[in-house]
Every structure is written in C-alpha cells, then in structure tokens.
C-alpha cells in the first residue's frame, strides 16, 4: 500500500508538473495568439489606410487627367482663335491695300480734273475780275496781278 501511495504521489507530482508546463505553455500560446491578433489588426488598419491612400491617389489621377483634357481643349480653342485672327488680319491687309490703291487712283483723277479745270478756265473770268474793280487804278493792279499769276 505504501508503494501505491508513493506511486500515486509520484504520478500526481508528474501530473502537476506536466499540468504546470502545459499551463505555462498555454499562457505563452495565448500571449502569442494575442500578439498575432494585434499584428493582424495593425496590418488590417495599414491595409485600410493604404486603400484610402490608393483611392485618393486614383481620384487625384482622374482629376489630373480631366484637367489635362480640359487644358488641351483650351489650347485647341486658342489655336483656332489665332487662326481666325490671322485670317482676319490678312483680309484687313488686303482691304487696306485695295483702299490705298483706290485712294491713289482718286488722287490722280482729282489732280487731272484740277488741271483740266485750270486749263479750261475762260478768259471771261479774268476780264470780269478786272472790270469789277471800283476804279481804274484798282483795275490796273488787278490786271498786273493776273499777268504775274499766270
């Protein structure tokens, strides 16, 4: 019986040490489990932040692409406006050349008309100018004036 008690005591002490080691191992496993869960949660938060950042970057990229598209449209519109202004400038330059040519032609015609009027003036005008004087002295001065003028 003593052998049984000793044997039972021995088994019980082995069982206690095994249970203590199991308990110790279990505590360590639980601590490791908690640490692993915390790391998983941190990784999930980082992944969520990365997704948010990636989504923001994607939105920024879309906005930039839209802005580039609008700027290209603006450049195209400005180019069309420049072409239109160039055409209008060329048309205005042509009109100016035509008007200058017309002015030159009209000046020449006017000069010819004035020469014709001067050449065709009659001597009657001169005679009337001389005869319309108030006295003979004034008539004489007018006659001399016409001689010098012509």
Short mmCIF file of C-alpha atoms in Angstrom, two decimals:
data_model
loop_
_atom_site.label_atom_id
_atom_site.label_comp_id
_atom_site.label_asym_id
_atom_site.label_seq_id
_atom_site.Cartn_x
_atom_site.Cartn_y
_atom_site.Cartn_z
CA UNK A 1 0.00 0.00 0.00
CA UNK A 2 2.77 2.37 0.68
CA UNK A 3 4.03 1.57 -2.70
CA UNK A 4 0.66 2.50 -4.04
CA UNK A 5 0.67 5.79 -2.17
CA UNK A 6 4.18 6.57 -3.28
CA UNK A 7 3.32 5.60 -6.78
CA UNK A 8 0.16 7.68 -6.68
CA UNK A 9 2.09 10.62 -5.19
CA UNK A 10 4.71 10.29 -7.85
CA UNK A 11 2.13 10.15 -10.61
CA UNK A 12 0.36 13.10 -9.04
CA UNK A 13 3.56 15.17 -8.93
CA UNK A 14 4.35 14.26 -12.53
CA UNK A 15 0.86 15.20 -13.46
CA UNK A 16 1.19 18.50 -11.63
CA UNK A 17 4.47 19.32 -13.34
CA UNK A 18 3.00 18.32 -16.70
CA UNK A 19 -0.07 20.42 -15.93
CA UNK A 20 2.15 23.33 -14.82
CA UNK A 21 4.19 23.04 -18.01
CA UNK A 22 1.01 22.79 -20.05
CA UNK A 23 -0.40 25.79 -18.23
CA UNK A 24 2.81 27.69 -18.82
CA UNK A 25 2.81 26.68 -22.46
CA UNK A 26 -0.83 27.57 -22.74
CA UNK A 27 -0.21 31.06 -21.28
CA UNK A 28 2.63 31.59 -23.72
CA UNK A 29 0.47 30.38 -26.61
CA UNK A 30 -2.31 32.75 -25.55
CA UNK A 31 0.18 35.64 -25.35
CA UNK A 32 1.50 34.70 -28.79
CA UNK A 33 -2.09 34.46 -30.05
CA UNK A 34 -2.89 37.97 -28.71
CA UNK A 35 0.31 39.40 -30.23
CA UNK A 36 -0.52 37.77 -33.56
CA UNK A 37 -4.07 39.15 -33.45
CA UNK A 38 -2.72 42.64 -32.69
CA UNK A 39 -0.34 42.38 -35.64
CA UNK A 40 -3.21 41.24 -37.86
CA UNK A 41 -5.34 44.20 -36.70
CA UNK A 42 -2.44 46.62 -37.31
CA UNK A 43 -1.89 45.13 -40.75
CA UNK A 44 -5.62 45.48 -41.46
CA UNK A 45 -5.52 49.15 -40.41
CA UNK A 46 -2.46 49.75 -42.57
CA UNK A 47 -4.17 48.00 -45.47
CA UNK A 48 -7.27 50.16 -44.98
CA UNK A 49 -5.10 53.29 -44.88
CA UNK A 50 -3.27 52.12 -47.97
CA UNK A 51 -6.59 51.52 -49.73
CA UNK A 52 -7.74 55.02 -48.75
CA UNK A 53 -4.46 56.48 -49.96
CA UNK A 54 -4.64 54.45 -53.15
CA UNK A 55 -8.22 55.58 -53.71
CA UNK A 56 -7.23 59.20 -53.10
CA UNK A 57 -4.33 58.80 -55.50
CA UNK A 58 -6.66 57.30 -58.07
CA UNK A 59 -9.06 60.22 -57.64
CA UNK A 60 -6.18 62.67 -57.98
CA UNK A 61 -5.02 60.87 -61.10
CA UNK A 62 -8.54 61.07 -62.57
CA UNK A 63 -8.74 64.79 -61.72
CA UNK A 64 -5.34 65.42 -63.29
CA UNK A 65 -6.35 63.50 -66.42
CA UNK A 66 -9.54 65.59 -66.66
CA UNK A 67 -7.57 68.80 -66.14
CA UNK A 68 -5.11 67.80 -68.88
CA UNK A 69 -8.04 67.07 -71.18
CA UNK A 70 -9.57 70.48 -70.46
CA UNK A 71 -6.26 72.26 -70.98
CA UNK A 72 -5.80 70.52 -74.33
CA UNK A 73 -9.29 71.65 -75.29
CA UNK A 74 -8.39 75.20 -74.23
CA UNK A 75 -5.19 75.09 -76.29
CA UNK A 76 -7.16 73.84 -79.28
CA UNK A 77 -9.67 76.67 -78.89
CA UNK A 78 -6.87 79.23 -78.59
CA UNK A 79 -5.20 77.83 -81.72
CA UNK A 80 -8.47 78.14 -83.64
CA UNK A 81 -8.84 81.70 -82.39
CA UNK A 82 -5.28 82.53 -83.51
CA UNK A 83 -6.01 81.12 -86.97
CA UNK A 84 -9.20 83.16 -87.17
CA UNK A 85 -7.32 86.33 -86.15
CA UNK A 86 -4.61 85.59 -88.74
CA UNK A 87 -7.25 85.22 -91.45
CA UNK A 88 -8.93 88.44 -90.39
CA UNK A 89 -5.59 90.23 -90.35
CA UNK A 90 -4.83 89.03 -93.88
CA UNK A 91 -8.29 90.13 -95.04
CA UNK A 92 -7.84 93.55 -93.41
CA UNK A 93 -4.39 93.94 -95.02
CA UNK A 94 -5.94 93.16 -98.44
CA UNK A 95 -8.67 95.74 -97.84
CA UNK A 96 -6.08 98.33 -96.81
CA UNK A 97 -4.07 97.68 -99.99
CA UNK A 98 -7.23 97.96 -102.11
CA UNK A 99 -8.30 101.18 -100.38
CA UNK A 100 -4.81 102.68 -100.74
CA UNK A 101 -4.81 101.82 -104.44
CA UNK A 102 -8.28 103.34 -104.79
CA UNK A 103 -7.17 106.47 -102.92
CA UNK A 104 -4.11 106.82 -105.14
CA UNK A 105 -6.27 106.45 -108.24
CA UNK A 106 -8.77 109.03 -106.97
CA UNK A 107 -5.96 111.47 -106.13
CA UNK A 108 -4.60 111.09 -109.67
CA UNK A 109 -8.06 111.64 -111.14
CA UNK A 110 -8.58 114.67 -108.90
CA UNK A 111 -5.22 116.15 -109.98
CA UNK A 112 -6.14 115.60 -113.64
CA UNK A 113 -9.55 117.20 -113.05
CA UNK A 114 -7.98 120.23 -111.34
CA UNK A 115 -5.51 120.64 -114.22
CA UNK A 116 -8.36 120.40 -116.70
CA UNK A 117 -10.38 122.99 -114.82
CA UNK A 118 -7.39 125.30 -114.64
CA UNK A 119 -6.61 124.85 -118.32
CA UNK A 120 -10.24 125.29 -119.37
CA UNK A 121 -10.92 128.39 -117.42
CA UNK A 122 -12.00 131.07 -119.73
CA UNK A 123 -10.57 134.47 -120.18
CA UNK A 124 -14.04 135.82 -119.38
CA UNK A 125 -13.34 135.27 -115.70
CA UNK A 126 -10.20 137.39 -115.92
CA UNK A 127 -12.00 140.15 -117.78
CA UNK A 128 -14.84 140.17 -115.25
CA UNK A 129 -12.29 140.27 -112.41
CA UNK A 130 -10.63 143.34 -113.98
CA UNK A 131 -13.90 145.09 -114.83
CA UNK A 132 -15.42 144.60 -111.39
CA UNK A 133 -12.89 146.95 -109.83
CA UNK A 134 -14.11 150.14 -108.14
CA UNK A 135 -11.76 152.43 -110.07
CA UNK A 136 -9.19 152.39 -112.85
CA UNK A 137 -6.22 152.13 -110.51
CA UNK A 138 -7.66 149.02 -108.93
CA UNK A 139 -8.40 147.59 -112.41
CA UNK A 140 -4.77 148.21 -113.40
CA UNK A 141 -3.49 146.47 -110.25
CA UNK A 142 -5.76 143.51 -110.92
CA UNK A 143 -4.52 143.22 -114.48
CA UNK A 144 -0.89 143.21 -113.33
CA UNK A 145 -1.75 140.61 -110.66
CA UNK A 146 -3.26 138.29 -113.29
CA UNK A 147 -0.22 138.71 -115.54
CA UNK A 148 2.15 137.80 -112.70
CA UNK A 149 -0.02 134.93 -111.53
CA UNK A 150 -0.30 133.33 -114.93
#
